[in-house]
Amino acid sequence: MTANDIMDFLKTLAPEEYALDWDNPGLLAGRGDRTVSCVYVALDATTKAIGEAIRHGAQLLVTHHPMIFSPLKQVNDKNFISQRILTLIENQITYYAMHTNFDVARMGRLAGDRLMLADQQVLEETIPAGTFNNDRPLGIGCTGRCQDGITLGGFAQKVKEAFELPNVRIFGDPAMILTKAAVCPGSGKHMAGFALAQGCQVLVTGDIDHHEGIDANMQGLAIIDAGHYGIEHIFSEYVASQLKEHFPELKVETEENCQPFTVV
């Protein structure tokens, strides 16, 4: 099979037209007609991830976050980003990213399912029902009903277990009772208003700073900061499982679940 065959399948999971305007998903480097027997799936196209793709003999690298956002005027060994592009091309590895298109199509619901949220709805709608023959609104994150009687502290523990995290940060009273929660994988700094508008008492997300946390609390919204990587790492497991199911003859490798920082 070719990289095009695999990318065509990935587009059925997360159509590229679902992506937000500022994003840059798709085929970012390499040849679509490359014959592929091994795929490496990672959250980011880091130097380590690319090295692991080479070590496993992968011909296709699939990541969530695109390595290329801004236009590149030169591709050489002097630039931090283009160095990695050269490494991919020199090792005949095709590179494909699925970012906000995956967020809109899959990520919020996957996260909500892990937290066992009932009656899920989109947190921030970006695609109305029927726009691309979708039978329901699509968008970023999700909301849903919590387990009856669960406290903020208990829900934080559920977040840790669901996403296999060593710790999370709570903004709010751990004893407060929750009925409805919102989850926004990645960076949810701008999502408090959407969560409040849907009657949520807590927002689970990442990259929350001091002022955003206390401002949300003053409006009646607790925050569980699980980190940017903390929730989004579920991308790799999901995409790998779908590739294995659809292409049983394909070798699929994923990066190890490891936080990109160390707490001391």
mmCIF file of C-alpha atoms in Angstrom:
data_model
loop_
_atom_site.group_PDB
_atom_site.id
_atom_site.type_symbol
_atom_site.label_atom_id
_atom_site.label_comp_id
_atom_site.label_asym_id
_atom_site.label_seq_id
_atom_site.Cartn_x
_atom_site.Cartn_y
_atom_site.Cartn_z
ATOM 1 C CA MET A 1 0.000 0.000 0.000
ATOM 2 C CA THR A 2 1.043 3.629 -0.390
ATOM 3 C CA ALA A 3 1.037 6.628 1.897
ATOM 4 C CA ASN A 4 -1.869 7.943 -0.189
ATOM 5 C CA ASP A 5 -3.916 4.844 0.652
ATOM 6 C CA ILE A 6 -3.345 5.368 4.375
ATOM 7 C CA MET A 7 -3.900 9.119 4.245
ATOM 8 C CA ASP A 8 -7.172 8.607 2.359
ATOM 9 C CA PHE A 9 -8.356 6.399 5.214
ATOM 10 C CA LEU A 10 -7.223 8.917 7.849
ATOM 11 C CA LYS A 11 -9.238 11.578 6.039
ATOM 12 C CA THR A 12 -12.371 9.506 6.645
ATOM 13 C CA LEU A 13 -11.636 9.709 10.391
ATOM 14 C CA ALA A 14 -10.930 13.452 10.303
ATOM 15 C CA PRO A 15 -11.676 15.227 7.004
ATOM 16 C CA GLU A 16 -9.192 18.007 6.359
ATOM 17 C CA GLU A 17 -12.007 20.458 5.583
ATOM 18 C CA TYR A 18 -13.017 20.253 9.261
ATOM 19 C CA ALA A 19 -9.817 22.078 10.284
ATOM 20 C CA LEU A 20 -9.932 25.637 11.603
ATOM 21 C CA ASP A 21 -8.789 28.394 9.248
ATOM 22 C CA TRP A 22 -5.452 29.025 10.971
ATOM 23 C CA ASP A 23 -4.425 25.376 11.029
ATOM 24 C CA ASN A 24 -2.152 23.394 8.691
ATOM 25 C CA PRO A 25 -3.046 19.694 8.618
ATOM 26 C CA GLY A 26 -2.408 17.290 5.759
ATOM 27 C CA LEU A 27 0.595 15.989 3.836
ATOM 28 C CA LEU A 28 3.414 18.235 5.075
ATOM 29 C CA ALA A 29 6.502 16.497 3.692
ATOM 30 C CA GLY A 30 7.435 13.595 1.465
ATOM 31 C CA ARG A 31 5.784 11.572 -1.250
ATOM 32 C CA GLY A 32 2.210 10.365 -1.313
ATOM 33 C CA ASP A 33 3.151 7.463 -3.578
ATOM 34 C CA ARG A 34 5.674 6.089 -1.056
ATOM 35 C CA THR A 35 5.189 2.371 -0.396
ATOM 36 C CA VAL A 36 4.428 1.937 3.306
ATOM 37 C CA SER A 37 4.799 -1.143 5.480
ATOM 38 C CA CYS A 38 5.256 0.651 8.837
ATOM 39 C CA VAL A 39 3.645 3.766 10.322
ATOM 40 C CA TYR A 40 4.811 5.655 13.403
ATOM 41 C CA VAL A 41 2.165 7.681 15.293
ATOM 42 C CA ALA A 42 3.046 10.484 17.724
ATOM 43 C CA LEU A 43 1.566 13.646 19.173
ATOM 44 C CA ASP A 44 4.389 15.880 17.870
ATOM 45 C CA ALA A 45 7.077 15.535 15.209
ATOM 46 C CA THR A 46 9.853 15.999 17.733
ATOM 47 C CA THR A 47 13.439 15.025 17.047
ATOM 48 C CA LYS A 48 12.887 12.029 19.329
ATOM 49 C CA ALA A 49 9.712 10.951 17.511
ATOM 50 C CA ILE A 50 11.408 11.204 14.141
ATOM 51 C CA GLY A 51 14.351 9.214 15.487
ATOM 52 C CA GLU A 52 11.979 6.515 16.703
ATOM 53 C CA ALA A 53 10.220 6.440 13.337
ATOM 54 C CA ILE A 54 13.594 5.883 11.676
ATOM 55 C CA ARG A 55 14.542 3.204 14.213
ATOM 56 C CA HIS A 56 11.326 1.286 13.558
ATOM 57 C CA GLY A 57 11.801 1.527 9.801
ATOM 58 C CA ALA A 58 8.639 3.586 9.297
ATOM 59 C CA GLN A 59 7.905 5.094 5.893
ATOM 60 C CA LEU A 60 5.059 7.263 7.228
ATOM 61 C CA LEU A 61 4.932 9.504 10.302
ATOM 62 C CA VAL A 62 1.493 10.640 11.522
ATOM 63 C CA THR A 63 1.204 13.311 14.220
ATOM 64 C CA HIS A 64 -1.514 15.416 15.804
ATOM 65 C CA HIS A 65 0.287 18.762 15.950
ATOM 66 C CA PRO A 66 1.649 19.949 12.589
ATOM 67 C CA MET A 67 5.372 20.647 12.594
ATOM 68 C CA ILE A 68 4.868 23.406 10.000
ATOM 69 C CA PHE A 69 2.552 26.311 10.886
ATOM 70 C CA SER A 70 4.231 29.394 9.419
ATOM 71 C CA PRO A 71 5.563 29.550 5.842
ATOM 72 C CA LEU A 72 9.163 28.420 5.426
ATOM 73 C CA LYS A 73 11.336 30.481 3.071
ATOM 74 C CA GLN A 74 14.227 28.036 3.205
ATOM 75 C CA VAL A 75 14.642 24.334 3.853
ATOM 76 C CA ASN A 76 18.179 23.687 5.041
ATOM 77 C CA ASP A 77 20.167 22.433 8.004
ATOM 78 C CA LYS A 78 20.296 25.865 9.658
ATOM 79 C CA ASN A 79 16.657 26.141 10.709
ATOM 80 C CA PHE A 80 15.172 24.275 13.690
ATOM 81 C CA ILE A 81 12.106 23.124 11.771
ATOM 82 C CA SER A 82 13.636 22.510 8.371
ATOM 83 C CA GLN A 83 16.368 20.358 9.933
ATOM 84 C CA ARG A 84 13.642 17.868 10.836
ATOM 85 C CA ILE A 85 12.082 18.109 7.384
ATOM 86 C CA LEU A 86 15.445 17.252 5.852
ATOM 87 C CA THR A 87 15.807 14.290 8.206
ATOM 88 C CA LEU A 88 12.387 12.974 7.179
ATOM 89 C CA ILE A 89 13.067 13.376 3.472
ATOM 90 C CA GLU A 90 16.602 11.955 3.684
ATOM 91 C CA ASN A 91 15.146 8.878 5.388
ATOM 92 C CA GLN A 92 12.315 8.628 2.840
ATOM 93 C CA ILE A 93 9.600 9.192 5.456
ATOM 94 C CA THR A 94 6.340 10.820 4.416
ATOM 95 C CA TYR A 95 4.827 13.112 7.050
ATOM 96 C CA TYR A 96 1.096 13.654 7.639
ATOM 97 C CA ALA A 97 -0.620 15.716 10.381
ATOM 98 C CA MET A 98 -4.236 15.754 11.540
ATOM 99 C CA HIS A 99 -4.792 18.566 14.035
ATOM 100 C CA THR A 100 -7.961 20.642 14.504
ATOM 101 C CA ASN A 101 -9.722 18.494 11.927
ATOM 102 C CA PHE A 102 -9.172 15.584 14.342
ATOM 103 C CA ASP A 103 -10.193 17.780 17.288
ATOM 104 C CA VAL A 104 -13.473 18.627 15.572
ATOM 105 C CA ALA A 105 -14.180 15.130 14.299
ATOM 106 C CA ARG A 106 -13.020 12.956 17.202
ATOM 107 C CA MET A 107 -11.015 14.374 20.094
ATOM 108 C CA GLY A 108 -13.736 15.919 22.270
ATOM 109 C CA ARG A 109 -15.968 12.865 22.154
ATOM 110 C CA LEU A 110 -13.046 10.521 22.804
ATOM 111 C CA ALA A 111 -12.144 12.546 25.905
ATOM 112 C CA GLY A 112 -15.774 12.715 27.039
ATOM 113 C CA ASP A 113 -16.107 8.949 26.679
ATOM 114 C CA ARG A 114 -13.042 8.403 28.865
ATOM 115 C CA LEU A 115 -14.661 10.551 31.555
ATOM 116 C CA MET A 116 -17.969 8.688 31.086
ATOM 117 C CA LEU A 117 -19.889 11.905 30.430
ATOM 118 C CA ALA A 118 -23.524 11.271 29.511
ATOM 119 C CA ASP A 119 -25.653 13.219 26.997
ATOM 120 C CA GLN A 120 -22.608 14.680 25.290
ATOM 121 C CA GLN A 121 -22.843 17.925 23.317
ATOM 122 C CA VAL A 122 -20.227 19.966 21.463
ATOM 123 C CA LEU A 123 -18.558 22.588 23.648
ATOM 124 C CA GLU A 124 -17.684 25.076 20.865
ATOM 125 C CA GLU A 125 -19.555 24.432 17.632
ATOM 126 C CA THR A 126 -17.484 25.091 14.505
ATOM 127 C CA ILE A 127 -19.452 23.076 11.918
ATOM 128 C CA PRO A 128 -23.274 23.174 11.940
ATOM 129 C CA ALA A 129 -25.186 19.978 11.225
ATOM 130 C CA GLY A 130 -25.427 19.257 7.502
ATOM 131 C CA THR A 131 -22.456 21.377 6.438
ATOM 132 C CA PHE A 132 -20.410 18.391 5.234
ATOM 133 C CA ASN A 133 -23.200 15.802 5.342
ATOM 134 C CA ASN A 134 -22.587 15.530 9.101
ATOM 135 C CA ASP A 135 -25.781 14.583 10.922
ATOM 136 C CA ARG A 136 -24.932 16.539 14.077
ATOM 137 C CA PRO A 137 -23.056 19.724 14.979
ATOM 138 C CA LEU A 138 -19.291 19.299 15.264
ATOM 139 C CA GLY A 139 -16.664 21.347 17.047
ATOM 140 C CA ILE A 140 -14.060 21.627 19.768
ATOM 141 C CA GLY A 141 -14.441 19.784 23.083
ATOM 142 C CA CYS A 142 -17.600 18.389 24.603
ATOM 143 C CA THR A 143 -19.924 18.739 27.573
ATOM 144 C CA GLY A 144 -21.872 16.091 29.426
ATOM 145 C CA ARG A 145 -23.528 15.015 32.653
ATOM 146 C CA CYS A 146 -21.293 13.735 35.448
ATOM 147 C CA GLN A 147 -21.851 10.729 37.674
ATOM 148 C CA ASP A 148 -24.470 11.595 40.308
ATOM 149 C CA GLY A 149 -23.038 13.101 43.474
ATOM 150 C CA ILE A 150 -19.411 13.259 42.333
ATOM 151 C CA THR A 151 -17.286 16.011 43.851
ATOM 152 C CA LEU A 152 -14.717 18.164 42.102
ATOM 153 C CA GLY A 153 -12.009 16.270 43.952
ATOM 154 C CA GLY A 154 -13.476 12.926 42.928
ATOM 155 C CA PHE A 155 -13.795 14.057 39.333
ATOM 156 C CA ALA A 156 -10.171 15.217 39.344
ATOM 157 C CA GLN A 157 -9.178 11.715 40.432
ATOM 158 C CA LYS A 158 -11.251 10.323 37.558
ATOM 159 C CA VAL A 159 -9.378 12.611 35.150
ATOM 160 C CA LYS A 160 -6.034 11.331 36.463
ATOM 161 C CA GLU A 161 -7.093 7.720 36.018
ATOM 162 C CA ALA A 162 -8.779 8.174 32.638
ATOM 163 C CA PHE A 163 -5.764 9.852 31.059
ATOM 164 C CA GLU A 164 -3.078 8.043 33.071
ATOM 165 C CA LEU A 165 -1.699 11.228 34.637
ATOM 166 C CA PRO A 166 0.583 11.574 37.683
ATOM 167 C CA ASN A 167 -1.196 14.753 38.793
ATOM 168 C CA VAL A 168 -3.650 17.490 37.818
ATOM 169 C CA ARG A 169 -4.198 21.042 39.093
ATOM 170 C CA ILE A 170 -7.558 22.074 40.556
ATOM 171 C CA PHE A 171 -8.906 25.627 40.635
ATOM 172 C CA GLY A 172 -11.942 25.435 42.927
ATOM 173 C CA ASP A 173 -13.313 23.756 46.053
ATOM 174 C CA PRO A 174 -12.634 19.981 45.881
ATOM 175 C CA ALA A 175 -15.818 19.369 47.913
ATOM 176 C CA MET A 176 -18.193 21.045 45.435
ATOM 177 C CA ILE A 177 -20.777 18.720 43.846
ATOM 178 C CA LEU A 178 -20.752 18.495 40.047
ATOM 179 C CA THR A 179 -23.628 17.778 37.705
ATOM 180 C CA LYS A 180 -22.211 18.834 34.338
ATOM 181 C CA ALA A 181 -18.650 19.026 33.011
ATOM 182 C CA ALA A 182 -16.857 20.301 29.931
ATOM 183 C CA VAL A 183 -13.638 18.922 28.508
ATOM 184 C CA CYS A 184 -11.385 20.600 25.948
ATOM 185 C CA PRO A 185 -8.256 18.590 25.093
ATOM 186 C CA GLY A 186 -5.155 20.701 24.511
ATOM 187 C CA SER A 187 -5.207 24.390 25.334
ATOM 188 C CA GLY A 188 -8.622 25.568 26.564
ATOM 189 C CA LYS A 189 -7.768 29.071 27.730
ATOM 190 C CA HIS A 190 -10.649 30.589 25.766
ATOM 191 C CA MET A 191 -13.261 27.948 26.586
ATOM 192 C CA ALA A 192 -14.553 29.079 29.990
ATOM 193 C CA GLY A 193 -17.328 31.173 28.438
ATOM 194 C CA PHE A 194 -18.573 28.262 26.346
ATOM 195 C CA ALA A 195 -18.574 25.979 29.404
ATOM 196 C CA LEU A 196 -20.477 28.511 31.527
ATOM 197 C CA ALA A 197 -23.011 29.124 28.750
ATOM 198 C CA GLN A 198 -23.871 25.412 28.784
ATOM 199 C CA GLY A 199 -24.289 25.281 32.554
ATOM 200 C CA CYS A 200 -21.082 23.404 33.380
ATOM 201 C CA GLN A 201 -19.519 23.573 36.839
ATOM 202 C CA VAL A 202 -16.056 22.406 35.727
ATOM 203 C CA LEU A 203 -13.827 22.625 32.667
ATOM 204 C CA VAL A 204 -11.133 20.009 32.118
ATOM 205 C CA THR A 205 -8.391 21.296 29.833
ATOM 206 C CA GLY A 206 -4.741 22.378 29.718
ATOM 207 C CA ASP A 207 -2.486 25.442 29.692
ATOM 208 C CA ILE A 208 -4.489 27.388 32.300
ATOM 209 C CA ASP A 209 -2.536 30.175 33.981
ATOM 210 C CA HIS A 210 -3.121 31.884 37.338
ATOM 211 C CA HIS A 211 -5.440 34.640 36.109
ATOM 212 C CA GLU A 212 -7.532 32.379 33.881
ATOM 213 C CA GLY A 213 -7.996 29.942 36.753
ATOM 214 C CA ILE A 214 -9.116 32.464 39.345
ATOM 215 C CA ASP A 215 -11.245 34.405 36.839
ATOM 216 C CA ALA A 216 -13.111 31.221 35.941
ATOM 217 C CA ASN A 217 -13.652 30.467 39.636
ATOM 218 C CA MET A 218 -15.097 33.925 40.259
ATOM 219 C CA GLN A 219 -17.681 33.196 37.541
ATOM 220 C CA GLY A 220 -18.612 29.885 39.158
ATOM 221 C CA LEU A 221 -16.536 27.567 36.992
ATOM 222 C CA ALA A 222 -13.985 25.189 38.492
ATOM 223 C CA ILE A 223 -10.968 24.197 36.413
ATOM 224 C CA ILE A 224 -9.068 20.925 36.261
ATOM 225 C CA ASP A 225 -5.820 21.553 34.410
ATOM 226 C CA ALA A 226 -4.650 18.198 33.072
ATOM 227 C CA GLY A 227 -1.990 19.709 30.829
ATOM 228 C CA HIS A 228 -1.858 20.162 27.071
ATOM 229 C CA TYR A 229 -0.202 16.790 26.510
ATOM 230 C CA GLY A 230 -2.148 15.206 29.360
ATOM 231 C CA ILE A 231 -5.408 14.767 27.446
ATOM 232 C CA GLU A 232 -4.288 14.941 23.820
ATOM 233 C CA HIS A 233 -1.975 11.940 24.033
ATOM 234 C CA ILE A 234 -5.093 9.819 23.440
ATOM 235 C CA PHE A 235 -4.701 10.776 19.758
ATOM 236 C CA SER A 236 -1.845 8.323 19.247
ATOM 237 C CA GLU A 237 -3.622 5.345 20.775
ATOM 238 C CA TYR A 238 -6.828 5.974 18.837
ATOM 239 C CA VAL A 239 -5.205 6.519 15.424
ATOM 240 C CA ALA A 240 -2.933 3.512 15.884
ATOM 241 C CA SER A 241 -5.890 1.274 16.795
ATOM 242 C CA GLN A 242 -7.841 2.430 13.737
ATOM 243 C CA LEU A 243 -4.884 1.808 11.421
ATOM 244 C CA LYS A 244 -4.337 -1.674 12.849
ATOM 245 C CA GLU A 245 -7.995 -2.547 12.406
ATOM 246 C CA HIS A 246 -8.272 -1.200 8.852
ATOM 247 C CA PHE A 247 -4.847 -2.357 7.631
ATOM 248 C CA PRO A 248 -4.091 -5.614 9.505
ATOM 249 C CA GLU A 249 -0.987 -6.211 7.376
ATOM 250 C CA LEU A 250 0.469 -2.816 8.379
ATOM 251 C CA LYS A 251 3.023 -2.489 11.177
ATOM 252 C CA VAL A 252 1.964 0.387 13.461
ATOM 253 C CA GLU A 253 4.180 1.822 16.189
ATOM 254 C CA THR A 254 3.319 4.580 18.681
ATOM 255 C CA GLU A 255 5.413 6.808 20.885
ATOM 256 C CA GLU A 256 5.635 6.007 24.572
ATOM 257 C CA ASN A 257 3.172 7.924 26.763
ATOM 258 C CA CYS A 258 5.555 10.339 28.477
ATOM 259 C CA GLN A 259 4.970 13.890 29.698
ATOM 260 C CA PRO A 260 7.261 16.397 27.922
ATOM 261 C CA PHE A 261 8.325 17.891 31.270
ATOM 262 C CA THR A 262 9.495 16.727 34.700
ATOM 263 C CA VAL A 263 8.054 17.938 38.020
ATOM 264 C CA VAL A 264 10.704 18.233 40.775
#
